[in-house]
Short mmCIF file of C-alpha atoms in Angstrom, two decimals:
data_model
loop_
_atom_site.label_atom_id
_atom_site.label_comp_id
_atom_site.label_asym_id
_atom_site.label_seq_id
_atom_site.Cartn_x
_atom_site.Cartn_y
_atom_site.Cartn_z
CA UNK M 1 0.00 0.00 0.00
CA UNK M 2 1.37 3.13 -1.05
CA UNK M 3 0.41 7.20 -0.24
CA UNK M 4 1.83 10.75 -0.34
CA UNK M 5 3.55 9.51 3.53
CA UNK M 6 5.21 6.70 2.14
CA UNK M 7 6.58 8.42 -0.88
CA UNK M 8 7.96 11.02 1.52
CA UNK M 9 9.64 8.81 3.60
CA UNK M 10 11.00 7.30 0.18
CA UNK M 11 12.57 10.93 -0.81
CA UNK M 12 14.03 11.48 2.30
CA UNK M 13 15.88 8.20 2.90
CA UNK M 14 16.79 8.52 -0.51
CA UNK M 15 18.22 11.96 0.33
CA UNK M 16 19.87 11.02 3.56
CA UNK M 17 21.66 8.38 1.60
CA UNK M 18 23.18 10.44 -0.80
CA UNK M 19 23.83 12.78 2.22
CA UNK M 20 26.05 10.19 3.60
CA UNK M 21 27.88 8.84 0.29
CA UNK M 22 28.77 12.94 -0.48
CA UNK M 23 30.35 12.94 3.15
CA UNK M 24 32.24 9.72 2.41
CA UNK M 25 33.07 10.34 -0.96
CA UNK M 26 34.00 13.86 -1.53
CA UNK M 27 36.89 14.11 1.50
CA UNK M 28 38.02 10.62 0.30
CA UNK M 29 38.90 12.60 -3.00
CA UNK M 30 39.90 15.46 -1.80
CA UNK M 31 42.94 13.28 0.37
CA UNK M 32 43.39 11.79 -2.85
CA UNK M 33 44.00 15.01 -4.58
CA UNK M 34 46.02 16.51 -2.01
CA UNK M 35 48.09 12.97 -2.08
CA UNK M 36 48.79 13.69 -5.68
CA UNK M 37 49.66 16.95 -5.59
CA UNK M 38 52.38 16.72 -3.01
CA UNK M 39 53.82 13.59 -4.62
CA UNK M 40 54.06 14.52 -8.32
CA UNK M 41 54.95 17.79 -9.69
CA UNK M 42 55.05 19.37 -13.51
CA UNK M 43 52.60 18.41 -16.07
CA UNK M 44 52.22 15.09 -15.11
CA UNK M 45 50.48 16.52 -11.79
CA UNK M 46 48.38 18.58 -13.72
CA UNK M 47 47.23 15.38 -15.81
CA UNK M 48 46.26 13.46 -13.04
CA UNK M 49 44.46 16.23 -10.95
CA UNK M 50 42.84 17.02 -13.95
CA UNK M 51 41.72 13.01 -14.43
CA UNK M 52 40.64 12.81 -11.22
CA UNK M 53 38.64 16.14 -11.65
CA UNK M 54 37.29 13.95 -14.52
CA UNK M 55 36.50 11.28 -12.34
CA UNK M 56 34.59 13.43 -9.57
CA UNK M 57 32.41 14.86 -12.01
CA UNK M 58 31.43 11.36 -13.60
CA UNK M 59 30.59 10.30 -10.11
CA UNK M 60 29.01 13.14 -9.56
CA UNK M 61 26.50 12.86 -12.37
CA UNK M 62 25.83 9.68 -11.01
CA UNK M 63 25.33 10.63 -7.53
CA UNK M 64 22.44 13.41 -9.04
CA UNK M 65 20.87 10.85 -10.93
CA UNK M 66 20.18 8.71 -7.83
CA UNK M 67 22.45 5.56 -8.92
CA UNK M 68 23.76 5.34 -5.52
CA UNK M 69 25.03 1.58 -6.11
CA UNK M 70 27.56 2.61 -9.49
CA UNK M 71 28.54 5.59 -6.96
CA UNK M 72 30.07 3.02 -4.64
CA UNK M 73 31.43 0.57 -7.02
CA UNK M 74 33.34 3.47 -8.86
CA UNK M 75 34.66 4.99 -5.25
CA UNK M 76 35.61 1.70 -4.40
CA UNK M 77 37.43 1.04 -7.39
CA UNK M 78 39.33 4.13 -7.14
CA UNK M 79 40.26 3.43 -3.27
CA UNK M 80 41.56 0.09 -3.77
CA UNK M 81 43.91 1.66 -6.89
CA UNK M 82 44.89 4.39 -4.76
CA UNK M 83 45.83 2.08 -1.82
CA UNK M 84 47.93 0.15 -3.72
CA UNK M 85 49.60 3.13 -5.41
CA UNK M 86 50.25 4.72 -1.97
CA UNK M 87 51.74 1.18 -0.81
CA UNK M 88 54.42 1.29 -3.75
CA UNK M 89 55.48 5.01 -1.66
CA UNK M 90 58.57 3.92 0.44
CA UNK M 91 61.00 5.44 2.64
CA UNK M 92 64.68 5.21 2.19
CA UNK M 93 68.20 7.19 3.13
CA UNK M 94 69.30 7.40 -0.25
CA UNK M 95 68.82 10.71 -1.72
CA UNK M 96 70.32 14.23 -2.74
CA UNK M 97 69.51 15.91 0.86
CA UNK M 98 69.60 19.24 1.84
CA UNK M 99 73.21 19.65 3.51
CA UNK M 100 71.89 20.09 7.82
CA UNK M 101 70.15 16.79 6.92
CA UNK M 102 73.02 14.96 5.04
CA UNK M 103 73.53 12.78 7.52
CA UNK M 104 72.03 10.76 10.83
CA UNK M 105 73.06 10.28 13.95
CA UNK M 106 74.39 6.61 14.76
CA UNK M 107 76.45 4.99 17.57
CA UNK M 108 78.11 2.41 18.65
CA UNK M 109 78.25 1.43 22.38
CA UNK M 110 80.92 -0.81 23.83
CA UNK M 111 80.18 -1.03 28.11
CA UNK M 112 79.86 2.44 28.74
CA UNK M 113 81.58 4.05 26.15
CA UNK M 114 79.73 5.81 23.53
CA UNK M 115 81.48 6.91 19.55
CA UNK M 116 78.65 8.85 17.81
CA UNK M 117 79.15 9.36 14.19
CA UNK M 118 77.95 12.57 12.26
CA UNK M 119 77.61 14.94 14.79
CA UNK M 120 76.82 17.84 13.37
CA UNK M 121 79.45 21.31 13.61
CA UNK M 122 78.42 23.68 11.22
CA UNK M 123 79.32 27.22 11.87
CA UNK M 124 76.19 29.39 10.41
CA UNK M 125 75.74 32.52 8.98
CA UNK M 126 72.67 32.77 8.13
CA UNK M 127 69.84 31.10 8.15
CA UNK M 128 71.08 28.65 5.01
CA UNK M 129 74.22 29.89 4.56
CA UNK M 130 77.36 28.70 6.54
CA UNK M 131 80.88 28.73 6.99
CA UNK M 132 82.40 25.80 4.59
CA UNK M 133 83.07 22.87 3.89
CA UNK M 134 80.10 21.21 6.29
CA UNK M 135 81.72 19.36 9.35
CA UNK M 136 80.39 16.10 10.49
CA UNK M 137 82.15 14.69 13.41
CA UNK M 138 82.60 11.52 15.68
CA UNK M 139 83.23 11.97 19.29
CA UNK M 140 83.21 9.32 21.95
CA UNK M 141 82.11 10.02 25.53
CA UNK M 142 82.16 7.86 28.88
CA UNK M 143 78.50 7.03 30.06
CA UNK M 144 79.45 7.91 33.62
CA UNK M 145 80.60 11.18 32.54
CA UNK M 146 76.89 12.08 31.52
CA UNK M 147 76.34 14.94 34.35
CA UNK M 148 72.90 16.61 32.72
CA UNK M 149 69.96 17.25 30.27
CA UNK M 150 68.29 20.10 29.47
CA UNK M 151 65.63 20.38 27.01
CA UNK M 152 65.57 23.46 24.53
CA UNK M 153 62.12 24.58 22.62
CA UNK M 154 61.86 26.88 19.89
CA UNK M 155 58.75 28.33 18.80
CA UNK M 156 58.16 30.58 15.66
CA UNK M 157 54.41 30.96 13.38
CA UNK M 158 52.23 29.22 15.73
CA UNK M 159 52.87 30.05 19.16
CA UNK M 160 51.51 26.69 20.17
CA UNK M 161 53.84 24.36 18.24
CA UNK M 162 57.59 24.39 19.36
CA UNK M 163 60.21 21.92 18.45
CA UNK M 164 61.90 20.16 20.82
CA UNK M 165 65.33 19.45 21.02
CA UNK M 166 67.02 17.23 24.08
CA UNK M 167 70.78 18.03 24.69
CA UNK M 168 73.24 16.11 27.25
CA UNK M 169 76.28 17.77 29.21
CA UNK M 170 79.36 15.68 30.09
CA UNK M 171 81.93 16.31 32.81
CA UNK M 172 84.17 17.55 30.60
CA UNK M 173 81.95 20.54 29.88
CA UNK M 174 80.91 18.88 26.17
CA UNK M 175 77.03 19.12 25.42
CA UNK M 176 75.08 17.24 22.01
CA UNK M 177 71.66 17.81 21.68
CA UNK M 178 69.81 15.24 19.54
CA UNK M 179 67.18 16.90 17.12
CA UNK M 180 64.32 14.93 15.13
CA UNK M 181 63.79 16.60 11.74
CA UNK M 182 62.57 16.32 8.42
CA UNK M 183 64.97 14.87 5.97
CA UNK M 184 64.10 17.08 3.17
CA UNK M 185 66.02 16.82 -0.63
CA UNK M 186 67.62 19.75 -2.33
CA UNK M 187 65.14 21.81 -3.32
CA UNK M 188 62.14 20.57 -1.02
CA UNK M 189 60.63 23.39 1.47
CA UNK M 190 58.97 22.82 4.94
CA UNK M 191 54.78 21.80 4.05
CA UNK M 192 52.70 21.01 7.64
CA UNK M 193 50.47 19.72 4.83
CA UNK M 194 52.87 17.42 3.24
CA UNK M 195 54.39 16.00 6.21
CA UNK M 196 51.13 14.06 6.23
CA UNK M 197 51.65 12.60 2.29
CA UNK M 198 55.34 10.53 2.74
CA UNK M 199 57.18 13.69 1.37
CA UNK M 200 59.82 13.51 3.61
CA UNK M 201 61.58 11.11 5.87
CA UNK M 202 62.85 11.10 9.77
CA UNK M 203 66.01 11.91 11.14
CA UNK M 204 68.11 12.08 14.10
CA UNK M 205 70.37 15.12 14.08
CA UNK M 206 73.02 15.07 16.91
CA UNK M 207 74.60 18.54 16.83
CA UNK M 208 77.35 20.91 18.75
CA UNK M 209 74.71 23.34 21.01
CA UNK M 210 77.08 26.22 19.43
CA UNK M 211 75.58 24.95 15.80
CA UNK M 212 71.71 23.78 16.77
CA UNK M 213 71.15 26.24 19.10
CA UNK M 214 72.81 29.17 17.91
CA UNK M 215 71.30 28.76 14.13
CA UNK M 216 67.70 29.31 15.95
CA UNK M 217 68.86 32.10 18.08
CA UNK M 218 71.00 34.51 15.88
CA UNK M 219 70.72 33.06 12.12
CA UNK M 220 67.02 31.63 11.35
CA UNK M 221 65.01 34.78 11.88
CA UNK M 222 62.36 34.75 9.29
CA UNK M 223 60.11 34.52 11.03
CA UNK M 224 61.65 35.32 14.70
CA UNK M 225 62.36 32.06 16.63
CA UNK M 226 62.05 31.77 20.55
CA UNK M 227 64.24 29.37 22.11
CA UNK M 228 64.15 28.90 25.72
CA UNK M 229 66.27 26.34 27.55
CA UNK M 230 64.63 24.22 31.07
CA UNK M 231 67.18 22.00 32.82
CA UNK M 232 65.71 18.43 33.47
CA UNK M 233 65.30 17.62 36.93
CA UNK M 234 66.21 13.81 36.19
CA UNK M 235 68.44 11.14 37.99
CA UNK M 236 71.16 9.37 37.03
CA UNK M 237 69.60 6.51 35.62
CA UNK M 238 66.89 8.67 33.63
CA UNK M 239 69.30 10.53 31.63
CA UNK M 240 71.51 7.67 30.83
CA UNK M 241 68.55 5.62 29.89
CA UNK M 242 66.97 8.49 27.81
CA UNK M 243 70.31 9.12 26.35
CA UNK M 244 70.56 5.72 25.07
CA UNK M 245 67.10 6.05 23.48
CA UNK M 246 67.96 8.48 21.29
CA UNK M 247 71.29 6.11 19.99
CA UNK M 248 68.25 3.37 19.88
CA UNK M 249 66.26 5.96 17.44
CA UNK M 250 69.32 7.09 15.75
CA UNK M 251 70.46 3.65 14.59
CA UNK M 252 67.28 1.92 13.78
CA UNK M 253 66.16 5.09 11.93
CA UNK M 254 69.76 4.10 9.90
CA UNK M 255 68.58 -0.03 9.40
CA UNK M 256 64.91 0.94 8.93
CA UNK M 257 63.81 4.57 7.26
CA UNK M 258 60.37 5.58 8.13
CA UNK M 259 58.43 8.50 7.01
CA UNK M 260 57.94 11.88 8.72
CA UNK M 261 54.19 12.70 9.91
CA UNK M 262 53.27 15.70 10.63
CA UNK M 263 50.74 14.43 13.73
CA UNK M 264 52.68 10.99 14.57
CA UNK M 265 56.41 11.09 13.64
CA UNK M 266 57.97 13.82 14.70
CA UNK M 267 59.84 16.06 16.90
CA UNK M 268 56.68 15.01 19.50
CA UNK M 269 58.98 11.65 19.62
CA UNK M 270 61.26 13.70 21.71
CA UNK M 271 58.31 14.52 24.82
CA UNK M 272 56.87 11.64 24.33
CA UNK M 273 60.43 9.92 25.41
CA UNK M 274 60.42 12.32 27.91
CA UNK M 275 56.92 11.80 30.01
CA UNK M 276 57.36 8.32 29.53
CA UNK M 277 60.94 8.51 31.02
CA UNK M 278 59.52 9.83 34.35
CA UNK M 279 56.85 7.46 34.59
CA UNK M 280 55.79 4.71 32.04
CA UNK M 281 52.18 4.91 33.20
CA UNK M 282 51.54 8.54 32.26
CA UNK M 283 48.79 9.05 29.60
CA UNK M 284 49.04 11.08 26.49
CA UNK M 285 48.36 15.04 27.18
CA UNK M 286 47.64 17.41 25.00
CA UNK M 287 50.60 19.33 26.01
CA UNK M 288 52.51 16.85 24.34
CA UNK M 289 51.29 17.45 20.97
CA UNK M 290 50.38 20.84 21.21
CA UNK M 291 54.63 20.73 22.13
CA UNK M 292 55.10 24.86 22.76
CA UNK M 293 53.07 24.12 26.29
CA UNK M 294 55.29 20.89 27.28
CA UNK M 295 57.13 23.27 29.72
CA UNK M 296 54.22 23.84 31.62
CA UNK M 297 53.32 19.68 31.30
CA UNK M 298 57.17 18.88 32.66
CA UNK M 299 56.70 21.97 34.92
CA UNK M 300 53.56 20.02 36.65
CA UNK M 301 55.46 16.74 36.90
CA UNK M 302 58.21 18.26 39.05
CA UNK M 303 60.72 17.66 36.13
CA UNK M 304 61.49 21.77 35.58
CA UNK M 305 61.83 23.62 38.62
CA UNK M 306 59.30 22.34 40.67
CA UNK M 307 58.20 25.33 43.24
CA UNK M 308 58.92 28.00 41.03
CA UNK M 309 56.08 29.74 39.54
CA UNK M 310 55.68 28.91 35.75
CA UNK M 311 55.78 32.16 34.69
CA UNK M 312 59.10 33.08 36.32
CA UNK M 313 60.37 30.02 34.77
CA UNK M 314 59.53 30.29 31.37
CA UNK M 315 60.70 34.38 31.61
CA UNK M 316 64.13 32.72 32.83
CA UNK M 317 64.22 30.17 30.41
CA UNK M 318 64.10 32.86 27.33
CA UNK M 319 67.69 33.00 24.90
CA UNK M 320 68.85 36.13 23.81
CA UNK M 321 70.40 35.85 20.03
CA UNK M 322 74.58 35.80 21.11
CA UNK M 323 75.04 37.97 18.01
CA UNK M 324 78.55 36.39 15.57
CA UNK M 325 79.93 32.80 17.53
CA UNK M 326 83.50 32.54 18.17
CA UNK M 327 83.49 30.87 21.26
CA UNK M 328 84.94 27.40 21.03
CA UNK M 329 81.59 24.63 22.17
CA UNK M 330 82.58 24.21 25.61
CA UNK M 331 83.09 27.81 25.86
CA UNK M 332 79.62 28.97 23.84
CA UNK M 333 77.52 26.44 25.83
CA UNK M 334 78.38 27.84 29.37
CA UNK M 335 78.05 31.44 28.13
CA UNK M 336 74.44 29.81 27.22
CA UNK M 337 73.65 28.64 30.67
CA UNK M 338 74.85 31.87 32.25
CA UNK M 339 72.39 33.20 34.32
CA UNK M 340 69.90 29.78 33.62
CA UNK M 341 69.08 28.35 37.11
CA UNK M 342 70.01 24.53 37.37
CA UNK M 343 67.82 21.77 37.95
CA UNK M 344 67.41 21.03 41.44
CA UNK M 345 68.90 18.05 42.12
#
């Protein structure tokens, strides 16, 4: 039996089912096109944006006409294609990369002695620009040597993203700081929207403070970077152990490439080591991810300055620019830490 209600209740499920296959379908293709655009370039981009623009309007047509079912069959079709497109998309160190990226960090540990190779020394003068030829270094250090860690943030564009560097002091007055970045190729530029479509890989830069730190200070300035600097209120054990999790990171990253994510691989690795390092059981904050307010996180846990007010903290924690470098590194990284309070013990 059939009447003006049931035909009504015929055009709207019709209509909310076509609601739901334009909410499914039309993001699916818009990842798709955003896919293809940051992973081919030229005129062979513009052929296949333009074929898929081909292919949304077919479906399209379709999706007016009411033939739901050839709507899903053709999205389908397309999905599975573009899965196993995506899945040919691998990771790998070979490449012509730019030259702070050339190379990662890796180590070799025998008892407590430590030989990392490429460590980064460049000496910058300007934001791209330094002095030549590009020095990569080994240096060895004695575990038991390993006196502190201090973890450096520097924020520029959106003041709630920072990266977030870790670096380790030795008794001998020697500091590395181990830096996860985007491995990008000659000619690539920094995308937050491409870091989510395999365009570049991970790496682990280890680098002199006097190189890492200063080139955020004093030589990247468009736009203005603010570093700050918060000594890590951690034992003995912690910072060894964290320490060796970043050799860990450094030498599988060497064995087995993986791809930098904008949202899951990233310099986040680095305070995500770090909660879990003072207690395994803590659950993911927000403050991790949104990485410019992991101060205040650590600051709650006791692991900066616990009993100072925040704000006093952070205002302390601020780096000037140190205008041209010639301090030798042991030199430059105390005239860092002057006037920084130390972690209490």
């Amino acid at each position: 039996m059939t009447g003006p209600g049931s035909d009504r209740r015929r055009r709207r499920s019709g209509w909310l089912a076509r609601s739901v296959q334009a909410v499914v379908v039309l993001p699916f293709l818009a990842v798709l096109g955003m896919a293809l655009w940051f992973q081919f370039s030229g005129p062979l981009r513009a052929v296949l944006l333009g074929g898929l623009a081909v292919v949304l309007l077919g479906l399209g047509g379709l999706w007016w006409r009411g033939q739901g079912q050839m709507v899903w069959l053709g999205s389908g079709a397309i999905l599975i294609a573009a899965l196993a497109w995506w899945s040919t998309i691998r990771p790998g160190n070979d490449g012509i990369w730019q030259p702070d990226v050339a190379h990662g960090v890796t180590a070799e540990i025998t008892g407590n002695r430590v030989t990392l190779h490429n460590v980064r020394n460049f000496s910058w003068v300007s934001d791209r620009d330094y002095v030549p030829p590009p020095v990569w270094e080994t240096r060895s250090y004695d575990l038991d040597d390993l006196t502190g860690a201090d973890l450096f943030t520097s924020v520029w564009g959106d003041p709630n993203i920072a990266h977030v560097m870790i670096s380790f002091g030795f008794a001998d007055g020697r500091h590395v700081v181990f830096s996860a970045e985007t491995r990008k190729r000659v000619g690539q530029v920094y995308s937050t929207f491409g870091g989510f479509f395999r365009l570049y890989t991970l790496v682990l830069i280890a680098a002199d403070e006097r190189d890492v730190i200063a080139w955020r200070t004093d030589a990247r300035q468009n736009p203005p970077e603010t570093v700050s600097i918060f000594p890590l209120a951690l034992d003995a054990a912690q910072r060894r152990a964290l320490f060796l999790q970043f050799l860990d990171m450094g030498n599988d990253l060497a064995e087995n490439p993986r791809f930098y994510n904008t949202a899951t691989a990233n310099c986040t690795t680095v305070p995500w080591k770090l909660a879990r390092m003072v207690d395994p059981r803590l659950p993911l904050d927000w403050r991790i991810l949104l990485s410019a307010h992991l101060p205040d996180y650590l600051h709650g846990l006791g692991v900066i300055r616990p009993g100072t007010p925040l704000d006093q903290v952070l205002a302390q924690a601020r780096l000037r620019p140190f205008g041209p470098v010639s301090d030798d590194s042991i030199t430059f990284s105390r005239r860092l830490r002057a006037g920084v309070p130390a972690a209490a013990p």
